[in-house]
Amino acid sequence: MLTVECVISPENLDPRGLLLQRSIIIRLLEEFANRKVTKDHGYFLSVTTLEKIGEGKIRPESGDVLFPVRHNCLTFKPFKGEVLKAVVDRIVKHEVFLICGPVGNVFLSVKTMPDYQYVRGENPTFMNNESSKIEKGGVVRFVVLGTKWVETEKEFQVLASLAGDFLGPVS
Amino acid sequence: MSGVEEEENAAELKIGDEFLKAKCLMNCEVALILDRKYEQLQQMSDDPMNQVSQVFEKSLQYVKRFSRYKNPDAVRQVREILSRYQLAEFELCVLGNLCPETVEEAIAMVPSIKSRGRAHDDDAIEKMLSDLSLIKKFE
């Protein structure tokens, strides 16, 4: 999981009232929680440090004041070629759906699971010749074949693969 | 940053300038940070779960589950050990997260450690892995 601390300078809106710095921080945290995820930086986990609150600029039409706030935060972005661990959420005939932290859409197609066969049943699984089993709730180590940013859903979709050494279900 | 996506490939350390320059954290480090945040929220309100976003919640669950080292001193030591080798931040974190046991596994997880002319030889990688496993034993 590529979790980084990065510095961002968003615009922050309109803190009225006397406790200026406090309202700015509250507004920053609100806005941060709403931002959730962007294409460039990935999923926003948490603000870590406040660097600087810049000079406020008044917006003439509304009377709002805009403050640029420079802060550090934690983000997570999945990358092609990265090896990650995820939890199996659902299994169907040709595909396994995994959840990797904030990334809810990790797709593992049967085509990228060499030697694994679908085993049907009330709780379907995938198994290979060495009785290695992929089942709901289990953990799988995979490599990211590709990622896709879906603007309309505001989320990343990840294509996974087990084609490689040391990949597959782990305890 | 828009042209970068086509070339992105973590296996070759092509992750974009911004991420290459940023500080990268391992799951266990993130777990400590998010845990602390959560505690702070607990002190400030009766219902901390309501205050955090879904992203926070899911991430906290994930990093806690996939942290190999729980003890803050151990976490510090892991970072210290891995920092002795000329690794990019990203490579350091993948190794700290996945804890490969053999040199082969390490190279399979982080192919870039064998490239770019830095050519960490197998002995160096072996030493690094055995130092890491010592911490696990004494955690």
CSV table of C-alpha atoms in Angstrom, one decimal:
chain,number,residue,atom,x,y,z
A,1,MET,CA,0.0,0.0,0.0
A,2,LEU,CA,1.6,3.2,-1.1
A,3,THR,CA,0.7,5.6,1.7
A,4,VAL,CA,2.4,8.9,1.4
A,5,GLU,CA,2.4,12.2,3.1
A,6,CYS,CA,1.9,15.0,0.7
A,7,VAL,CA,1.5,18.7,0.9
A,8,ILE,CA,-1.7,20.2,-0.5
A,9,SER,CA,-2.9,23.7,-0.7
A,10,PRO,CA,-6.6,23.8,-1.2
A,11,GLU,CA,-8.8,26.8,-0.9
A,12,ASN,CA,-10.8,26.9,2.3
A,13,LEU,CA,-14.0,28.8,2.6
A,14,ASP,CA,-15.6,31.3,4.8
A,15,PRO,CA,-14.9,30.9,8.5
A,16,ARG,CA,-17.1,33.5,10.1
A,17,GLY,CA,-16.8,34.3,13.7
A,18,LEU,CA,-14.1,35.3,16.1
A,19,LEU,CA,-12.3,32.0,16.7
A,20,LEU,CA,-10.8,32.3,13.2
A,21,GLN,CA,-8.0,29.7,13.3
A,22,ARG,CA,-10.2,27.2,15.0
A,23,SER,CA,-13.0,27.6,12.4
A,24,ILE,CA,-10.5,27.3,9.6
A,25,ILE,CA,-9.2,24.0,10.9
A,26,ILE,CA,-12.7,22.7,11.4
A,27,ARG,CA,-13.6,23.7,7.9
A,28,LEU,CA,-10.4,22.1,6.6
A,29,LEU,CA,-11.2,18.8,8.3
A,30,GLU,CA,-14.8,18.9,6.9
A,31,GLU,CA,-13.6,19.6,3.5
A,32,PHE,CA,-11.0,16.9,3.8
A,33,ALA,CA,-13.5,14.3,4.9
A,34,ASN,CA,-15.6,15.2,1.8
A,35,ARG,CA,-12.8,15.1,-0.6
A,36,LYS,CA,-12.3,11.3,-0.1
A,37,VAL,CA,-10.4,10.5,-3.2
A,38,THR,CA,-8.9,12.2,-6.3
A,39,LYS,CA,-7.4,10.8,-9.5
A,40,ASP,CA,-3.9,12.3,-8.8
A,41,HIS,CA,-3.5,11.6,-5.1
A,42,GLY,CA,-5.7,8.6,-4.5
A,43,TYR,CA,-7.7,8.1,-1.3
A,44,PHE,CA,-7.4,10.7,1.5
A,45,LEU,CA,-6.9,9.1,4.8
A,46,SER,CA,-6.2,11.8,7.3
A,47,VAL,CA,-4.7,15.3,7.7
A,48,THR,CA,-1.4,15.0,9.6
A,49,THR,CA,0.1,18.4,10.1
A,50,LEU,CA,-0.9,22.0,9.4
A,51,GLU,CA,1.9,24.0,7.7
A,52,LYS,CA,0.5,27.4,7.1
A,53,ILE,CA,-2.7,29.4,6.8
A,54,GLY,CA,-2.2,32.0,4.2
A,55,GLU,CA,-3.8,35.4,3.8
A,56,GLY,CA,-7.5,35.6,3.4
A,57,LYS,CA,-9.0,36.9,0.2
A,58,ILE,CA,-12.5,38.3,0.2
A,59,ARG,CA,-14.9,37.2,-2.4
A,60,PRO,CA,-16.8,40.3,-3.3
A,61,GLU,CA,-20.1,38.7,-4.4
A,62,SER,CA,-20.7,36.6,-1.4
A,63,GLY,CA,-18.6,38.3,1.3
A,64,ASP,CA,-16.9,34.9,1.9
A,65,VAL,CA,-13.3,34.9,2.8
A,66,LEU,CA,-11.0,32.3,1.1
A,67,PHE,CA,-7.9,31.1,3.0
A,68,PRO,CA,-5.3,28.9,1.3
A,69,VAL,CA,-4.3,26.3,3.8
A,70,ARG,CA,-1.1,24.3,3.4
A,71,HIS,CA,-1.2,21.0,5.1
A,72,ASN,CA,0.3,17.5,5.1
A,73,CYS,CA,-1.9,14.5,4.7
A,74,LEU,CA,-1.9,10.7,4.2
A,75,THR,CA,-3.1,9.3,1.0
A,76,PHE,CA,-3.2,5.9,-0.6
A,77,LYS,CA,-3.0,5.3,-4.3
A,78,PRO,CA,-2.7,1.9,-5.9
A,79,PHE,CA,-0.1,1.5,-8.7
A,80,LYS,CA,0.3,-0.8,-11.6
A,81,GLY,CA,3.1,-3.3,-10.9
A,82,GLU,CA,2.6,-3.0,-7.1
A,83,VAL,CA,2.2,-6.2,-5.0
A,84,LEU,CA,-0.6,-5.9,-2.4
A,85,LYS,CA,-2.6,-8.0,-0.1
A,86,ALA,CA,-6.4,-7.9,0.0
A,87,VAL,CA,-9.4,-9.7,1.4
A,88,VAL,CA,-11.7,-11.9,-0.7
A,89,ASP,CA,-15.2,-10.5,-0.7
A,90,ARG,CA,-17.1,-12.5,-3.3
A,91,ILE,CA,-16.4,-15.4,-5.6
A,92,VAL,CA,-18.2,-16.1,-8.9
A,93,LYS,CA,-17.5,-18.5,-11.7
A,94,HIS,CA,-14.9,-16.5,-13.6
A,95,GLU,CA,-13.8,-13.9,-11.1
A,96,VAL,CA,-12.9,-13.1,-7.6
A,97,PHE,CA,-13.8,-9.7,-6.0
A,98,LEU,CA,-11.4,-8.4,-3.5
A,99,ILE,CA,-11.4,-5.4,-1.1
A,100,CYS,CA,-8.2,-3.7,-0.4
A,101,GLY,CA,-8.7,-1.1,2.3
A,102,PRO,CA,-10.5,1.9,0.8
A,103,VAL,CA,-10.3,0.4,-2.6
A,104,GLY,CA,-13.6,-1.6,-2.9
A,105,ASN,CA,-13.2,-2.8,-6.4
A,106,VAL,CA,-10.3,-5.2,-7.0
A,107,PHE,CA,-11.1,-7.7,-9.8
A,108,LEU,CA,-9.2,-10.9,-10.2
A,109,SER,CA,-10.2,-12.8,-13.3
A,110,VAL,CA,-9.9,-16.5,-13.7
A,111,LYS,CA,-7.6,-15.8,-16.7
A,112,THR,CA,-5.0,-14.4,-14.3
A,113,MET,CA,-5.2,-17.2,-11.8
A,114,PRO,CA,-3.0,-19.9,-13.4
A,115,ASP,CA,-3.9,-23.4,-12.2
A,116,TYR,CA,-6.8,-22.4,-10.1
A,117,GLN,CA,-10.2,-24.1,-10.7
A,118,TYR,CA,-13.6,-22.9,-9.6
A,119,VAL,CA,-15.2,-25.1,-7.0
A,120,ARG,CA,-19.0,-24.6,-6.9
A,121,GLY,CA,-21.1,-24.9,-3.8
A,122,GLU,CA,-22.9,-22.8,-1.3
A,123,ASN,CA,-19.6,-21.1,-0.6
A,124,PRO,CA,-17.8,-21.3,-3.9
A,125,THR,CA,-14.0,-21.3,-3.8
A,126,PHE,CA,-11.0,-21.5,-6.2
A,127,MET,CA,-8.5,-24.3,-5.7
A,128,ASN,CA,-5.3,-25.4,-7.3
A,129,ASN,CA,-3.5,-28.7,-7.6
A,130,GLU,CA,-1.7,-28.1,-4.4
A,131,SER,CA,-4.9,-27.6,-2.5
A,132,SER,CA,-4.2,-23.9,-2.1
A,133,LYS,CA,-7.6,-22.3,-1.6
A,134,ILE,CA,-9.1,-18.9,-2.3
A,135,GLU,CA,-12.3,-18.3,-0.3
A,136,LYS,CA,-14.4,-15.6,1.0
A,137,GLY,CA,-12.8,-13.8,3.9
A,138,GLY,CA,-9.4,-15.1,3.0
A,139,VAL,CA,-6.3,-13.0,2.2
A,140,VAL,CA,-4.7,-13.0,-1.2
A,141,ARG,CA,-1.4,-11.5,-2.3
A,142,PHE,CA,-1.6,-10.2,-5.9
A,143,VAL,CA,0.1,-7.9,-8.3
A,144,VAL,CA,-1.7,-4.9,-9.8
A,145,LEU,CA,-2.1,-5.5,-13.5
A,146,GLY,CA,-3.7,-2.1,-14.0
A,147,THR,CA,-5.7,0.7,-12.4
A,148,LYS,CA,-8.5,2.8,-13.7
A,149,TRP,CA,-9.9,6.0,-12.3
A,150,VAL,CA,-13.7,6.1,-12.8
A,151,GLU,CA,-14.7,9.8,-12.7
A,152,THR,CA,-18.4,9.2,-12.5
A,153,GLU,CA,-18.1,6.9,-9.5
A,154,LYS,CA,-15.1,8.8,-8.0
A,155,GLU,CA,-13.2,5.6,-7.3
A,156,PHE,CA,-10.3,3.5,-8.5
A,157,GLN,CA,-10.8,0.1,-10.0
A,158,VAL,CA,-8.0,-2.3,-9.8
A,159,LEU,CA,-7.3,-5.3,-12.0
A,160,ALA,CA,-5.4,-8.0,-10.1
A,161,SER,CA,-3.3,-11.0,-11.2
A,162,LEU,CA,-1.8,-14.0,-9.5
A,163,ALA,CA,0.6,-14.7,-12.4
A,164,GLY,CA,3.9,-14.5,-10.7
A,165,ASP,CA,6.0,-16.0,-8.0
A,166,PHE,CA,4.9,-15.9,-4.4
A,167,LEU,CA,1.4,-14.7,-5.3
A,168,GLY,CA,-1.8,-16.3,-4.2
A,169,PRO,CA,-3.6,-17.0,-0.9
A,170,VAL,CA,-1.7,-16.3,2.2
A,171,SER,CA,-2.5,-16.9,5.8
B,1,MET,CA,0.4,14.7,-14.3
B,2,SER,CA,-2.0,13.5,-16.9
B,3,GLY,CA,0.6,11.9,-19.3
B,4,VAL,CA,2.1,9.9,-16.5
B,5,GLU,CA,-0.6,7.2,-16.2
B,6,GLU,CA,0.4,5.4,-19.4
B,7,GLU,CA,4.0,5.0,-18.1
B,8,GLU,CA,3.1,4.2,-14.5
B,9,ASN,CA,4.7,1.0,-13.3
B,10,ALA,CA,5.6,0.4,-9.7
B,11,ALA,CA,7.8,-2.5,-10.6
B,12,GLU,CA,10.1,-0.1,-12.3
B,13,LEU,CA,9.6,2.6,-9.7
B,14,LYS,CA,7.7,4.8,-12.2
B,15,ILE,CA,5.1,6.3,-9.9
B,16,GLY,CA,5.2,9.9,-10.8
B,17,ASP,CA,7.4,12.7,-9.4
B,18,GLU,CA,5.0,13.7,-6.6
B,19,PHE,CA,4.9,10.3,-5.1
B,20,LEU,CA,8.6,9.6,-5.6
B,21,LYS,CA,9.4,12.7,-3.6
B,22,ALA,CA,6.8,12.2,-0.9
B,23,LYS,CA,7.4,10.3,2.2
B,24,CYS,CA,6.2,6.8,2.0
B,25,LEU,CA,4.8,5.0,5.0
B,26,MET,CA,4.5,1.3,5.8
B,27,ASN,CA,1.2,-0.2,6.9
B,28,CYS,CA,2.4,-0.5,10.5
B,29,GLU,CA,3.4,3.2,10.6
B,30,VAL,CA,0.1,4.3,9.1
B,31,ALA,CA,-1.7,2.1,11.7
B,32,LEU,CA,0.1,4.0,14.5
B,33,ILE,CA,-0.9,7.3,13.1
B,34,LEU,CA,-4.5,6.5,12.4
B,35,ASP,CA,-4.9,4.9,15.8
B,36,ARG,CA,-3.6,8.0,17.5
B,37,LYS,CA,-6.1,10.1,15.4
B,38,TYR,CA,-8.9,7.8,16.4
B,39,GLU,CA,-8.0,8.1,20.1
B,40,GLN,CA,-7.9,11.9,19.8
B,41,LEU,CA,-11.4,11.8,18.3
B,42,GLN,CA,-12.6,9.4,21.1
B,43,GLN,CA,-11.5,12.0,23.7
B,44,MET,CA,-13.3,14.8,21.9
B,45,SER,CA,-16.6,13.1,21.3
B,46,ASP,CA,-18.8,10.2,22.4
B,47,ASP,CA,-19.3,8.8,19.0
B,48,PRO,CA,-16.0,8.9,17.1
B,49,MET,CA,-17.1,6.5,14.4
B,50,ASN,CA,-19.5,9.1,13.2
B,51,GLN,CA,-16.8,11.6,12.8
B,52,VAL,CA,-14.5,9.7,10.6
B,53,SER,CA,-15.0,9.1,6.9
B,54,GLN,CA,-15.5,5.7,5.4
B,55,VAL,CA,-12.1,5.9,3.8
B,56,PHE,CA,-10.5,6.4,7.3
B,57,GLU,CA,-12.4,3.5,8.7
B,58,LYS,CA,-11.6,1.1,6.0
B,59,SER,CA,-8.0,2.1,5.9
B,60,LEU,CA,-7.6,1.8,9.6
B,61,GLN,CA,-9.0,-1.7,9.5
B,62,TYR,CA,-6.8,-2.6,6.6
B,63,VAL,CA,-3.5,-1.3,8.0
B,64,LYS,CA,-4.2,-2.8,11.4
B,65,ARG,CA,-4.9,-6.2,9.8
B,66,PHE,CA,-1.8,-6.1,7.6
B,67,SER,CA,0.7,-4.7,10.0
B,68,ARG,CA,3.4,-7.2,10.6
B,69,TYR,CA,4.8,-5.2,13.5
B,70,LYS,CA,2.6,-3.7,16.2
B,71,ASN,CA,5.0,-2.4,18.7
B,72,PRO,CA,6.1,1.3,18.0
B,73,ASP,CA,9.7,0.5,18.8
B,74,ALA,CA,9.8,-2.5,16.5
B,75,VAL,CA,8.2,-0.3,13.8
B,76,ARG,CA,11.0,2.3,14.3
B,77,GLN,CA,13.6,-0.4,14.1
B,78,VAL,CA,12.2,-1.8,10.9
B,79,ARG,CA,12.4,1.6,9.3
B,80,GLU,CA,15.9,2.1,10.6
B,81,ILE,CA,17.2,-1.2,9.3
B,82,LEU,CA,15.6,-0.8,5.9
B,83,SER,CA,17.0,2.8,5.6
B,84,ARG,CA,20.5,1.5,5.7
B,85,TYR,CA,20.2,0.1,2.3
B,86,GLN,CA,19.9,2.4,-0.7
B,87,LEU,CA,16.2,1.9,-1.3
B,88,ALA,CA,13.6,4.3,-2.6
B,89,GLU,CA,10.9,5.1,-0.1
B,90,PHE,CA,8.4,3.0,-2.0
B,91,GLU,CA,10.6,0.0,-2.1
B,92,LEU,CA,11.3,0.2,1.6
B,93,CYS,CA,7.6,0.2,2.3
B,94,VAL,CA,6.7,-2.7,0.1
B,95,LEU,CA,9.4,-4.8,1.8
B,96,GLY,CA,8.3,-3.7,5.3
B,97,ASN,CA,4.7,-4.5,4.4
B,98,LEU,CA,5.2,-7.9,2.7
B,99,CYS,CA,8.1,-9.1,4.8
B,100,PRO,CA,9.6,-11.5,2.2
B,101,GLU,CA,11.5,-14.4,3.7
B,102,THR,CA,13.9,-15.2,0.9
B,103,VAL,CA,16.0,-13.1,-1.5
B,104,GLU,CA,14.0,-14.6,-4.4
B,105,GLU,CA,10.7,-13.5,-2.8
B,106,ALA,CA,12.1,-10.0,-2.2
B,107,ILE,CA,13.0,-9.6,-5.8
B,108,ALA,CA,9.7,-10.9,-6.9
B,109,MET,CA,7.9,-8.4,-4.7
B,110,VAL,CA,10.1,-5.5,-5.5
B,111,PRO,CA,11.7,-6.1,-8.9
B,112,SER,CA,13.1,-2.6,-9.0
B,113,ILE,CA,15.7,-3.4,-6.3
B,114,LYS,CA,17.6,-5.4,-8.9
B,115,SER,CA,17.6,-2.7,-11.5
B,116,ARG,CA,18.6,0.8,-12.1
B,117,GLY,CA,22.3,0.1,-11.8
B,118,ARG,CA,22.1,-0.1,-8.0
B,119,ALA,CA,22.3,-3.8,-8.2
B,120,HIS,CA,21.9,-4.7,-4.6
B,121,ASP,CA,23.7,-8.0,-4.5
B,122,ASP,CA,22.0,-11.0,-3.1
B,123,ASP,CA,24.2,-11.0,0.0
B,124,ALA,CA,23.1,-7.5,1.0
B,125,ILE,CA,19.4,-8.4,0.5
B,126,GLU,CA,19.9,-11.6,2.5
B,127,LYS,CA,21.4,-9.6,5.4
B,128,MET,CA,18.6,-7.1,5.3
B,129,LEU,CA,16.0,-9.8,5.4
B,130,SER,CA,17.6,-11.7,8.3
B,131,ASP,CA,17.9,-8.4,10.3
B,132,LEU,CA,14.2,-7.9,9.7
B,133,SER,CA,13.3,-11.4,10.8
B,134,LEU,CA,15.2,-10.8,14.1
B,135,ILE,CA,12.8,-8.0,15.0
B,136,LYS,CA,9.8,-10.2,14.3
B,137,LYS,CA,11.2,-12.7,16.8
B,138,PHE,CA,11.6,-10.2,19.5
B,139,GLU,CA,8.5,-8.2,19.1
